[in-house]
Coordinates of C-alpha atoms in Angstrom, one line a residue:
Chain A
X1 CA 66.1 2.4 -27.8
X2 CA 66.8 0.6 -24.8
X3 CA 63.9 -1.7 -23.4
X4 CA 60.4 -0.4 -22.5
X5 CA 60.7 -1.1 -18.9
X6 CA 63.3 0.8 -18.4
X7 CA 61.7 3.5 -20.5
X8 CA 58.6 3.2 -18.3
X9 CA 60.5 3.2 -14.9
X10 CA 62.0 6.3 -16.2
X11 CA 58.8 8.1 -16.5
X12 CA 57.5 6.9 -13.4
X13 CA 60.4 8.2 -11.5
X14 CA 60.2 11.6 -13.5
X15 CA 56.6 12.0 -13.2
X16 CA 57.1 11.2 -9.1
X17 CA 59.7 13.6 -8.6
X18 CA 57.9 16.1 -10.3
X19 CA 54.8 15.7 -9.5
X20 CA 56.0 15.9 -5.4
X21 CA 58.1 18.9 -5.7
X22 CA 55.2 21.3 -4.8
X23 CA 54.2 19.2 -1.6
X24 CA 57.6 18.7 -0.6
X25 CA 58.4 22.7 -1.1
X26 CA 55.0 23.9 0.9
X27 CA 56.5 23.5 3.9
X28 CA 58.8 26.6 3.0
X29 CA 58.4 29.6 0.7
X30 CA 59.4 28.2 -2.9
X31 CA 62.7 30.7 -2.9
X32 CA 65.1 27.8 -4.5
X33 CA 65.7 29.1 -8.1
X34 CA 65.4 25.2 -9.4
X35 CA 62.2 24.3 -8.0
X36 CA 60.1 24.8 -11.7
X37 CA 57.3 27.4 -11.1
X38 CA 55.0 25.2 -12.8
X39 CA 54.9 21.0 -13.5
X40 CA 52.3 19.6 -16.6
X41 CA 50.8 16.4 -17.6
X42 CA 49.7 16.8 -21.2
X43 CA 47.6 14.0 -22.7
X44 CA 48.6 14.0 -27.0
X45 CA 49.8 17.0 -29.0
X46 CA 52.2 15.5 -31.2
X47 CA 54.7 15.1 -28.2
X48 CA 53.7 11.5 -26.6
X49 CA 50.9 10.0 -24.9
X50 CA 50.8 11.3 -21.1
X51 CA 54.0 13.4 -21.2
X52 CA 54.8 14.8 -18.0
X53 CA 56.4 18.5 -17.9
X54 CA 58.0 21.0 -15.9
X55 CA 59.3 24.6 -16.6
X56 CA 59.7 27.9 -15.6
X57 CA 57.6 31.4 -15.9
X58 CA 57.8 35.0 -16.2
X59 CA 55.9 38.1 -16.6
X60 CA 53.7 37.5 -14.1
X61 CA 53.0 34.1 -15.7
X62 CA 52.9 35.2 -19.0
X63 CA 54.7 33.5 -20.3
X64 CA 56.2 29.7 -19.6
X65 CA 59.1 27.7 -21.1
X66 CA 58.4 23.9 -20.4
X67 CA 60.1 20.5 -21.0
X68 CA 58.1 17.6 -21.4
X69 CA 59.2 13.7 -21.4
X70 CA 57.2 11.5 -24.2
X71 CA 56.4 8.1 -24.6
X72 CA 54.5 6.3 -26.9
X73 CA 53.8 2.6 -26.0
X74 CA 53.2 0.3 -29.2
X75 CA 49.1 -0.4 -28.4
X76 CA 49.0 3.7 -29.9
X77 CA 51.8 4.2 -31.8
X78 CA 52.5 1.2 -33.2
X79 CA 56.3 1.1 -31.6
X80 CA 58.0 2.7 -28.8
X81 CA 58.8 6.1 -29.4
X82 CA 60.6 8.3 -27.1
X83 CA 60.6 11.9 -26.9
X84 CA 61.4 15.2 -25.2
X85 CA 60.2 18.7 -25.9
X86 CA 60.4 22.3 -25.4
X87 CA 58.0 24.3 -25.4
X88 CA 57.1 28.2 -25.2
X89 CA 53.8 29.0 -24.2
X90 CA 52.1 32.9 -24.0
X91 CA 49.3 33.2 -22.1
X92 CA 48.3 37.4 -22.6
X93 CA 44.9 37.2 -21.5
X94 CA 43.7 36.1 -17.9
X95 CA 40.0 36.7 -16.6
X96 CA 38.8 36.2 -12.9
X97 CA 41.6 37.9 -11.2
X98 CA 41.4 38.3 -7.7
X99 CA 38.5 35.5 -8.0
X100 CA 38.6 32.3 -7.0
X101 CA 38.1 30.4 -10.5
X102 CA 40.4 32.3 -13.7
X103 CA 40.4 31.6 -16.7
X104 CA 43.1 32.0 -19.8
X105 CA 40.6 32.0 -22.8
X106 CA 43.6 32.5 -25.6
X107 CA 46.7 31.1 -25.0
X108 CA 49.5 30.6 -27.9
X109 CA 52.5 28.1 -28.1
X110 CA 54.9 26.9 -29.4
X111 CA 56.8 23.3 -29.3
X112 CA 59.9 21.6 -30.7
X113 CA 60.2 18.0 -30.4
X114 CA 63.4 15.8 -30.5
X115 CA 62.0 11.8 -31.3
X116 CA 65.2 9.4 -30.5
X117 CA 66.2 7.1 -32.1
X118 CA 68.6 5.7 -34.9
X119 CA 66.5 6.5 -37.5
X120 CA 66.2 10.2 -36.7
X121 CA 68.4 12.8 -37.7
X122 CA 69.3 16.6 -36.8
X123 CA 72.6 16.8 -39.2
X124 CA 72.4 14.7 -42.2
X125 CA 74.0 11.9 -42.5
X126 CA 77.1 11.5 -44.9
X127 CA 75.0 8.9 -47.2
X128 CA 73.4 11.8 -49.4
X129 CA 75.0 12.5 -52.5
X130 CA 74.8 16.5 -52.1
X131 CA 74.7 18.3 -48.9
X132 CA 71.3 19.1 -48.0
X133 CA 69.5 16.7 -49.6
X134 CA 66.5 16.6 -47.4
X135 CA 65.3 20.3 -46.2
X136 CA 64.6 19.5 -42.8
X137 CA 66.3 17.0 -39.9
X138 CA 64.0 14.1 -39.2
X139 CA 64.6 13.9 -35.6
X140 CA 62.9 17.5 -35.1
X141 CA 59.2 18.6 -35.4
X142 CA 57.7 21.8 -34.6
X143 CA 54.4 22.5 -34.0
X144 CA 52.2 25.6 -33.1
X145 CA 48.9 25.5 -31.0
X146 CA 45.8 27.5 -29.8
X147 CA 44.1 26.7 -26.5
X148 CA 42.7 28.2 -23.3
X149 CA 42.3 27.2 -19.7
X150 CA 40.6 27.2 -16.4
X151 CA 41.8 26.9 -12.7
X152 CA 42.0 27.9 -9.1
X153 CA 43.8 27.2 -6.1
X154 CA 43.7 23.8 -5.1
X155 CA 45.3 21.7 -2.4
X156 CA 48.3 24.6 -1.1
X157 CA 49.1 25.2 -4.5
X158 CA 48.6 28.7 -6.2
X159 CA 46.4 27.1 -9.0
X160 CA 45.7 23.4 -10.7
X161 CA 44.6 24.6 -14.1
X162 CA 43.2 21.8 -16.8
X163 CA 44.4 23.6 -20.3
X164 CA 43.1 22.3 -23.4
X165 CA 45.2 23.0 -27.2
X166 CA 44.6 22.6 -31.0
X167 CA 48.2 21.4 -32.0
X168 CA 49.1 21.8 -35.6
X169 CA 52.1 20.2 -36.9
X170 CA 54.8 22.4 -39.2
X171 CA 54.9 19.7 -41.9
X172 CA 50.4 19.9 -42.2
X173 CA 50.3 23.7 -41.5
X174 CA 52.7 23.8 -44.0
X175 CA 51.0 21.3 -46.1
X176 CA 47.5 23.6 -45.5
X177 CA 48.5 26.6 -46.9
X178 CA 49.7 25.2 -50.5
X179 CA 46.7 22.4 -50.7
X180 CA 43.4 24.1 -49.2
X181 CA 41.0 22.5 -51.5
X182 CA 42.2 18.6 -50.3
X183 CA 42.8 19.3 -46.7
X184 CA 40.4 20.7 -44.2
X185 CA 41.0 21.7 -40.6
X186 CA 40.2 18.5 -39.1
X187 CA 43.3 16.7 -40.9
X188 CA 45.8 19.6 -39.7
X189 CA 44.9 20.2 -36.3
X190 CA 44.4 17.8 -33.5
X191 CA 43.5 17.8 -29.8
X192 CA 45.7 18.5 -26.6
X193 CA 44.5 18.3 -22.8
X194 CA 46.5 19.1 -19.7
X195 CA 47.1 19.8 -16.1
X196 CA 49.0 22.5 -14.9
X197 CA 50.1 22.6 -11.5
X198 CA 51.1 26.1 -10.4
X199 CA 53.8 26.5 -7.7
Chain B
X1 CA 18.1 16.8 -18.9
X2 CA 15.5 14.3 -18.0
X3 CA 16.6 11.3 -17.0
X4 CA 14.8 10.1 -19.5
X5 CA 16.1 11.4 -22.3
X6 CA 19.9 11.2 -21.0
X7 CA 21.8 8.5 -22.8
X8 CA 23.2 5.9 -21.0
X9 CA 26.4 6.0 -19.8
X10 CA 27.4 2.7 -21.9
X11 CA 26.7 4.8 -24.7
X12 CA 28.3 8.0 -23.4
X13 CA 31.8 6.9 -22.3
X14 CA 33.1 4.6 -26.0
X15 CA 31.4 7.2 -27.8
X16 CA 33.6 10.4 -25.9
X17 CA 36.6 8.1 -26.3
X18 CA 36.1 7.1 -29.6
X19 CA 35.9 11.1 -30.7
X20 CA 38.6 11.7 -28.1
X21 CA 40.6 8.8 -30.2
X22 CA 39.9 10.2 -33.4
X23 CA 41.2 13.7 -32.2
X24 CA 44.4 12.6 -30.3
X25 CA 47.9 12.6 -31.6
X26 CA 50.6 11.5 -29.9
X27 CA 53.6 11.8 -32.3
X28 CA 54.1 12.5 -36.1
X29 CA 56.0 8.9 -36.1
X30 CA 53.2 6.8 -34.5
X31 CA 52.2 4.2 -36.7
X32 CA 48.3 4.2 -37.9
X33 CA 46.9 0.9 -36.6
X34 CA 43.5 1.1 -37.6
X35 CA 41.8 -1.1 -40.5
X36 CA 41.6 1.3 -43.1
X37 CA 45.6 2.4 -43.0
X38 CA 46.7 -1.3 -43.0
X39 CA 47.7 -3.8 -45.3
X40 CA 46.6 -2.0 -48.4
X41 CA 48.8 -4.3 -51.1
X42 CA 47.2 -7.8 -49.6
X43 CA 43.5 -6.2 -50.0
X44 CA 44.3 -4.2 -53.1
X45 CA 45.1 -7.4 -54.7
X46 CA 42.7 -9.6 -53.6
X47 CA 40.4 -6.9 -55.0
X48 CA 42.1 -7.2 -58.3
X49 CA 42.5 -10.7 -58.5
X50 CA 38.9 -11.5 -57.6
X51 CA 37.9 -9.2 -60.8
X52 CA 37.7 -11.4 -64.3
X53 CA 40.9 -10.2 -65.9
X54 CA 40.1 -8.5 -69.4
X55 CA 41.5 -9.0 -72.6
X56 CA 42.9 -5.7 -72.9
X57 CA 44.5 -4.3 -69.6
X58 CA 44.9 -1.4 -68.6
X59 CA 46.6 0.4 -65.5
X60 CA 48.0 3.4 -64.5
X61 CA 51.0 5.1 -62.9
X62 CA 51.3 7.9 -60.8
X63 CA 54.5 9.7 -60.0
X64 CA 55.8 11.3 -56.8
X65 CA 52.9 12.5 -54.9
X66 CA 54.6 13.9 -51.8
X67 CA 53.0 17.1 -50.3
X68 CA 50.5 18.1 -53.4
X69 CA 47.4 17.1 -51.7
X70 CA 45.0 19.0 -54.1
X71 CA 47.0 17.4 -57.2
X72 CA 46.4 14.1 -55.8
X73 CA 42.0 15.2 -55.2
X74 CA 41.7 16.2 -59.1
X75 CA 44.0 13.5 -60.5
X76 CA 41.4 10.2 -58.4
X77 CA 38.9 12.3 -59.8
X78 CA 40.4 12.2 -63.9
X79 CA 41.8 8.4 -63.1
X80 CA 37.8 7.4 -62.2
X81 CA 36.5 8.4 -65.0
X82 CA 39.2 6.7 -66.9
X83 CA 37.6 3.1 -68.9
X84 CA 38.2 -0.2 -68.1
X85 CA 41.5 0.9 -65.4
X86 CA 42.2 -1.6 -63.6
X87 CA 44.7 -0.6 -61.1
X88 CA 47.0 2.5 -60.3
X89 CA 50.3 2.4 -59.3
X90 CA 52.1 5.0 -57.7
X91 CA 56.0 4.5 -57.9
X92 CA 57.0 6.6 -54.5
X93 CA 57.7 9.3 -52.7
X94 CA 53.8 8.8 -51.6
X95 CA 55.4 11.1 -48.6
X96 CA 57.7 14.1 -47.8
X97 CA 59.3 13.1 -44.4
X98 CA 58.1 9.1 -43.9
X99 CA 55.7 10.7 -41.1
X100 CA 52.2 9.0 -39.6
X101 CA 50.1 11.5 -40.5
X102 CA 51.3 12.3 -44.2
X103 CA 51.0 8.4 -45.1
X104 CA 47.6 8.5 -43.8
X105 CA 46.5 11.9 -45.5
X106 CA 47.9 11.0 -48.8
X107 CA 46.1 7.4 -48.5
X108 CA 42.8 8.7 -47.6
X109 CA 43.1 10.6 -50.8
X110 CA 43.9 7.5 -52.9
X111 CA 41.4 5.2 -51.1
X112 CA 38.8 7.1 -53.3
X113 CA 39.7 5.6 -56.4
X114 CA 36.9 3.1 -58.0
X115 CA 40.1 0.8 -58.2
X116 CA 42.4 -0.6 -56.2
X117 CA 46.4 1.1 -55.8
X118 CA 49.7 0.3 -55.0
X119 CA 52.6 2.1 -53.9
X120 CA 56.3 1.6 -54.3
X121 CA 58.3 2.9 -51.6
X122 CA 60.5 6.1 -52.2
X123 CA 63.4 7.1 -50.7
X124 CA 61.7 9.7 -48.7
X125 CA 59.2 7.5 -47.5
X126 CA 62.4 5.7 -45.7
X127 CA 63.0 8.7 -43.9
X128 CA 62.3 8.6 -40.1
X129 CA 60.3 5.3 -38.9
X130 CA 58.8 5.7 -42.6
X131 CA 59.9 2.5 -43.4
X132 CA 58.1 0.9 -40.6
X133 CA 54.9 2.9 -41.2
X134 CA 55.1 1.5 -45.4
X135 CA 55.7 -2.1 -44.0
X136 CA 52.5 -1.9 -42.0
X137 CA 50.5 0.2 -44.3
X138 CA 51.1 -1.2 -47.4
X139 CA 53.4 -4.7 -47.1
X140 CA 56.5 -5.9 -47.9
X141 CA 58.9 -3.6 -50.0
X142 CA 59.2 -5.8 -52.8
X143 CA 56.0 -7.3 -54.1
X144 CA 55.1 -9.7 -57.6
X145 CA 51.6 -10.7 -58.8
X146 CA 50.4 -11.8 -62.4
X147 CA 47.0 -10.6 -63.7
X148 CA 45.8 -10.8 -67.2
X149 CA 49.1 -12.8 -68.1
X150 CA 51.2 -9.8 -67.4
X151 CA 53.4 -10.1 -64.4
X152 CA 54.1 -7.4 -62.0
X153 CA 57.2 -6.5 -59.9
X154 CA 57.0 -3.8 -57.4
X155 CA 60.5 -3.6 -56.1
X156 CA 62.6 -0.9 -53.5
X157 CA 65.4 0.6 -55.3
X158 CA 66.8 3.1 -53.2
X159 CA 70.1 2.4 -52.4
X160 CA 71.2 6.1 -51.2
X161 CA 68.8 5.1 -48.3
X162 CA 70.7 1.6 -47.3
X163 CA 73.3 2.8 -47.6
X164 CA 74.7 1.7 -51.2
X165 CA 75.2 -1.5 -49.8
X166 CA 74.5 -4.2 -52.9
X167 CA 71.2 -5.4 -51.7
X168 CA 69.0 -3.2 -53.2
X169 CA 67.8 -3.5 -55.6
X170 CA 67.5 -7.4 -54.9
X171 CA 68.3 -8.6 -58.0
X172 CA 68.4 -12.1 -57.2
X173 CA 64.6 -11.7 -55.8
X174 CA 63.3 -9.7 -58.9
X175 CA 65.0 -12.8 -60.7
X176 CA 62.9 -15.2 -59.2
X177 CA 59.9 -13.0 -59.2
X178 CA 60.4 -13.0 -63.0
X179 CA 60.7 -16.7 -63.2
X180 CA 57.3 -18.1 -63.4
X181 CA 57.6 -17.7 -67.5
X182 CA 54.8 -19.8 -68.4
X183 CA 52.2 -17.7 -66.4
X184 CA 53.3 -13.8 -68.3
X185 CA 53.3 -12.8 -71.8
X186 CA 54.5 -9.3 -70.7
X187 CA 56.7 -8.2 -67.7
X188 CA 56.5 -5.0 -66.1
X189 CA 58.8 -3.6 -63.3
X190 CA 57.7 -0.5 -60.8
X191 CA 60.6 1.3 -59.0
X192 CA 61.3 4.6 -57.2
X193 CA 64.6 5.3 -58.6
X194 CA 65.7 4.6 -61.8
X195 CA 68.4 3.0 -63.0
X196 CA 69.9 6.5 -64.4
X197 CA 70.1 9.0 -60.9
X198 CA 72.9 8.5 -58.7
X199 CA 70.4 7.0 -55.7
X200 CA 70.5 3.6 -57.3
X201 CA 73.3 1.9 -56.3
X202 CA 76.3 2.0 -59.1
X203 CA 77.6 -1.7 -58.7
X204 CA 74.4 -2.7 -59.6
X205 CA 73.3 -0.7 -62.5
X206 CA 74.7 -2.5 -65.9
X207 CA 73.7 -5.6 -64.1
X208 CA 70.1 -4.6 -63.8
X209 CA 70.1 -3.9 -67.1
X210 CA 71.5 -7.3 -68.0
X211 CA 68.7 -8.9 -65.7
X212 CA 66.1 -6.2 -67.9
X213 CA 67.7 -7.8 -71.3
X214 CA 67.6 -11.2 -70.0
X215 CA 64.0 -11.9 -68.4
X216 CA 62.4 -9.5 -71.3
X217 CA 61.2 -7.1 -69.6
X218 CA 59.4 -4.5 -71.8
X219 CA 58.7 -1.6 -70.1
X220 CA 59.6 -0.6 -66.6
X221 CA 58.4 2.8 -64.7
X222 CA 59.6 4.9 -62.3
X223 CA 59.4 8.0 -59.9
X224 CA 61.9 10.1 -58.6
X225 CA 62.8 12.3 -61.3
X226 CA 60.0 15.0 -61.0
X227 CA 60.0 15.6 -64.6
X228 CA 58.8 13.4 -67.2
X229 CA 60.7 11.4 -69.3
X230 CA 62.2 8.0 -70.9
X231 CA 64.8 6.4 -72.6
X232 CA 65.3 3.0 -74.3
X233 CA 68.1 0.1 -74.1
X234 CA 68.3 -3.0 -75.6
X235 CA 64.9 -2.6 -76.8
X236 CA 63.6 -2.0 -73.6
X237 CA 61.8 1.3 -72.7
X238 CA 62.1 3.1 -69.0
X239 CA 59.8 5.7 -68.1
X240 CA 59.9 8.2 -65.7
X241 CA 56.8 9.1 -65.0
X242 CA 57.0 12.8 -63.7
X243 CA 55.5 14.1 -60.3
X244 CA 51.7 14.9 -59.6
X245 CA 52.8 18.9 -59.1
X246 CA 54.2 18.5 -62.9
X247 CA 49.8 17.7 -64.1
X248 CA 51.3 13.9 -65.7
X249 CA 50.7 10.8 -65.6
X250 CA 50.9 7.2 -67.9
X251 CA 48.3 5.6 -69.1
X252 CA 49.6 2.0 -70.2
X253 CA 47.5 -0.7 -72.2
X254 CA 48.7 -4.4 -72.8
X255 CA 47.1 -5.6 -75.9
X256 CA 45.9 -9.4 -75.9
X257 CA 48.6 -10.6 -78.0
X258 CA 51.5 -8.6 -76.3
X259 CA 52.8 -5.8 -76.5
X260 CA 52.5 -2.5 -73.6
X261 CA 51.6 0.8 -74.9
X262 CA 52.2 3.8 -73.0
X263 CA 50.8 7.0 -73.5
X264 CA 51.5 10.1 -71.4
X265 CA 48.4 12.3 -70.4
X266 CA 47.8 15.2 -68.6
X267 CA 45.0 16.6 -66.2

């Protein structure tokens, strides 16, 4: 992967340009079809260390389709890795309508992450002696979460939520079903925190 | 609360970040950097060879372990109650995918053995950055120590994952690993794949076992192969030692004199 300053500069300039959009739209109604209806900053949860996000909802924000940007520098991850995912989140539930404060207190995703790299795969590589030789591409991990959150309207924006997840990987959940005496909750699910800014 | 009874801040903030630390994950590739998850061959044998060797030594060897969690929980449990073990080896495929969290599961699991373990690599520990997580977990890929006059070769012998290209196994290292004559009665090598599947590299198979023949080696063992078994050449016995969801392992004594016997157990 090409050198971490360029990497980092990369995120900055991502993280600006997303992180503006909703003060540069307030000065007109947000009727441009590419302006996302929602940016993130998500701290962990398998898909980088502060991975900034942006995406789309529908359903009355029910439901939101995001794509997040992740880096891991070496001081946490040992090496650079570099990452992007999508993810599908369903938030069904919503409390303190018409209220200032509201509160999602079960929300349910979904997340696909694509680490880069050469040493990551999504076909196989022509090495193996017998065509899939390795039941799932390297370069792509799911994993499923629980979480809730709470916001309100804040600074012209229609809400700045902080959302909090319990991430599971596919690899341990799958690992959890077939070993429950050996692992416990604790090794399988681990700890997500984000802000949402709502457009 | 009180501001008595509030704890102090200095206290507060490393303690929310330390639980915050402990919860975090930031990708199934990042490397564990802590202590415990780091440079497990150096300590494991410095434990070993700070312990008086004994005149009759015995070891034990674990086959693929990937995924079967509660396989690996009952088998440290049969292995500690196991006499006068000195070590455990585990010959690969610790992992399914060469992810972060998987090498650190499975080592939590094997850290609770009274004595101290080794691991070979296995060709799906290469997968991904698994490579780089082994390096920095456990050490170098190819590894020799002699305890209790009885040398040991750890060595990385999947090709399929290089490639095929002619350098591994390294059979000019495990040749100079096997050189020290004077300080080994017995010689014992520890693989992944053996020199049977079609992972090892074919160019260098009948000159492995020319190398075998030549340095003496009695007994070698290796993973892969999920079912147990062996076969002999030139007087030299190879053992597959079968996977931990197959309930095996070996149990291997080397008498004082010479000699390696192997017995297969189950759990």
């Amino acid at each position: 992967m090409r050198g971490p300053r360029g990497a980092l500069g990369c995120l900055v300039a991502v993280a600006v340009v997303l992180g503006t959009a909703p003060a540069r739209a307030a000065a007109e109604p947000d009727t441009r079809w590419y302006v996302p209806d929602q940016t993130k900053l998500q701290l962990a949860g398998w898909m980088g260390f502060l991975s900034p996000g942006a995406g789309y909802s529908w359903l009355d924000r029910r439901l939101e389709a995001d794509l997040f940007f992740g880096w891991v520098p070496p001081p946490l991850g040992g090496e650079h890795i570099f990452s992007v995912t999508g993810k599908l989140t369903w938030l069904p539930l919503r409390f303190g309508a018409g209220k200032e404060v509201t509160v999602h207190p079960l929300t349910l995703s979904t997340q696909i992450t694509y680490t880069f790299g050469s040493e990551y795969w999504v076909f196989e590589p022509e090495k193996y002696p017998t065509p899939n030789y390795y039941p799932l591409p390297t370069a792509l991990r799911a994993a499923l979460a629980v979480g809730g959150d709470v916001g309100r309207p804040l600074l012209g924006l229609e809400r700045v939520s902080l959302y909090y997840e319990l991430v599971t990987l596919d690899l341990l959940l799958g690992y959890w079903i077939g070993n429950g005496e050996s692992l416990g909750i604790t090794d399988v699910f681990s700890l997500a925190l984000g802000l949402r800014l709502e457009h | 609360m009180p501001a008595a009874t509030r704890p102090p801040a200095r206290v507060v903030a490393p303690a929310l970040a330390l639980l915050l630390g402990a919860c975090l994950e930031y990708s199934p590739h990042a490397i564990p950097l802590d202590a415990v998850h780091t440079d497990v061959h150096r300590k494991s044998l410095e434990r070993l060879l700070a312990t008086p060797a004994p005149e009759t030594l015995r070891f034990a060897v674990v086959g693929d372990t990937q995924g079967d969690f509660d396989e690996v929980e009952e088998i440290v449990v049969v292995l500690n109650r196991i006499e006068d073990l000195a070590f455990v080896v585990q010959v690969g495929d610790f992992t399914g995918h060469g992810t972060g969290p998987e090498f650190r599961l499975m080592h939590d699991l094997l850290r609770k053995l009274r004595v101290p373990y080794f691991v070979v690599i296995g060709n799906h520990d290469l997968l991904a950055n698994g490579g780089d997580i082994y390096d920095h977990m456990f050490g170098p890929r190819n590894l020799a120590f002699t305890y209790a006059r009885t040398r040991f070769v750890l060595f990385d012998s999947n090709a399929v994952e290089y490639g095929f290209h002619g350098t591994v196994p390294d059979l000019g290292l495990l040749r100079e690993y096997l050189s020290p004559r004077d300080e080994y009665d017995d010689a014992i090598l520890f693989g992944h794949v053996d020199p049977g599947a079609n992972e090892w590299d074919d160019a260098l198979r009948e000159p492995y076992f020319d190398l075998v023949r030549d340095e003496g080696v009695d007994v070698s063992f290796y993973g892969h192969g999920h079912h147990p078994r062996e076969f002999e050449r030139d007087g030299a016995r190879f053992y597959i030692v079968g996977a931990v969801d197959h309930r095996t392992f070996v149990l291997a004594t080397v008498r004082p004199g010479g000699g390696v016997e192997v017995e297969r157990r189950t759990f």
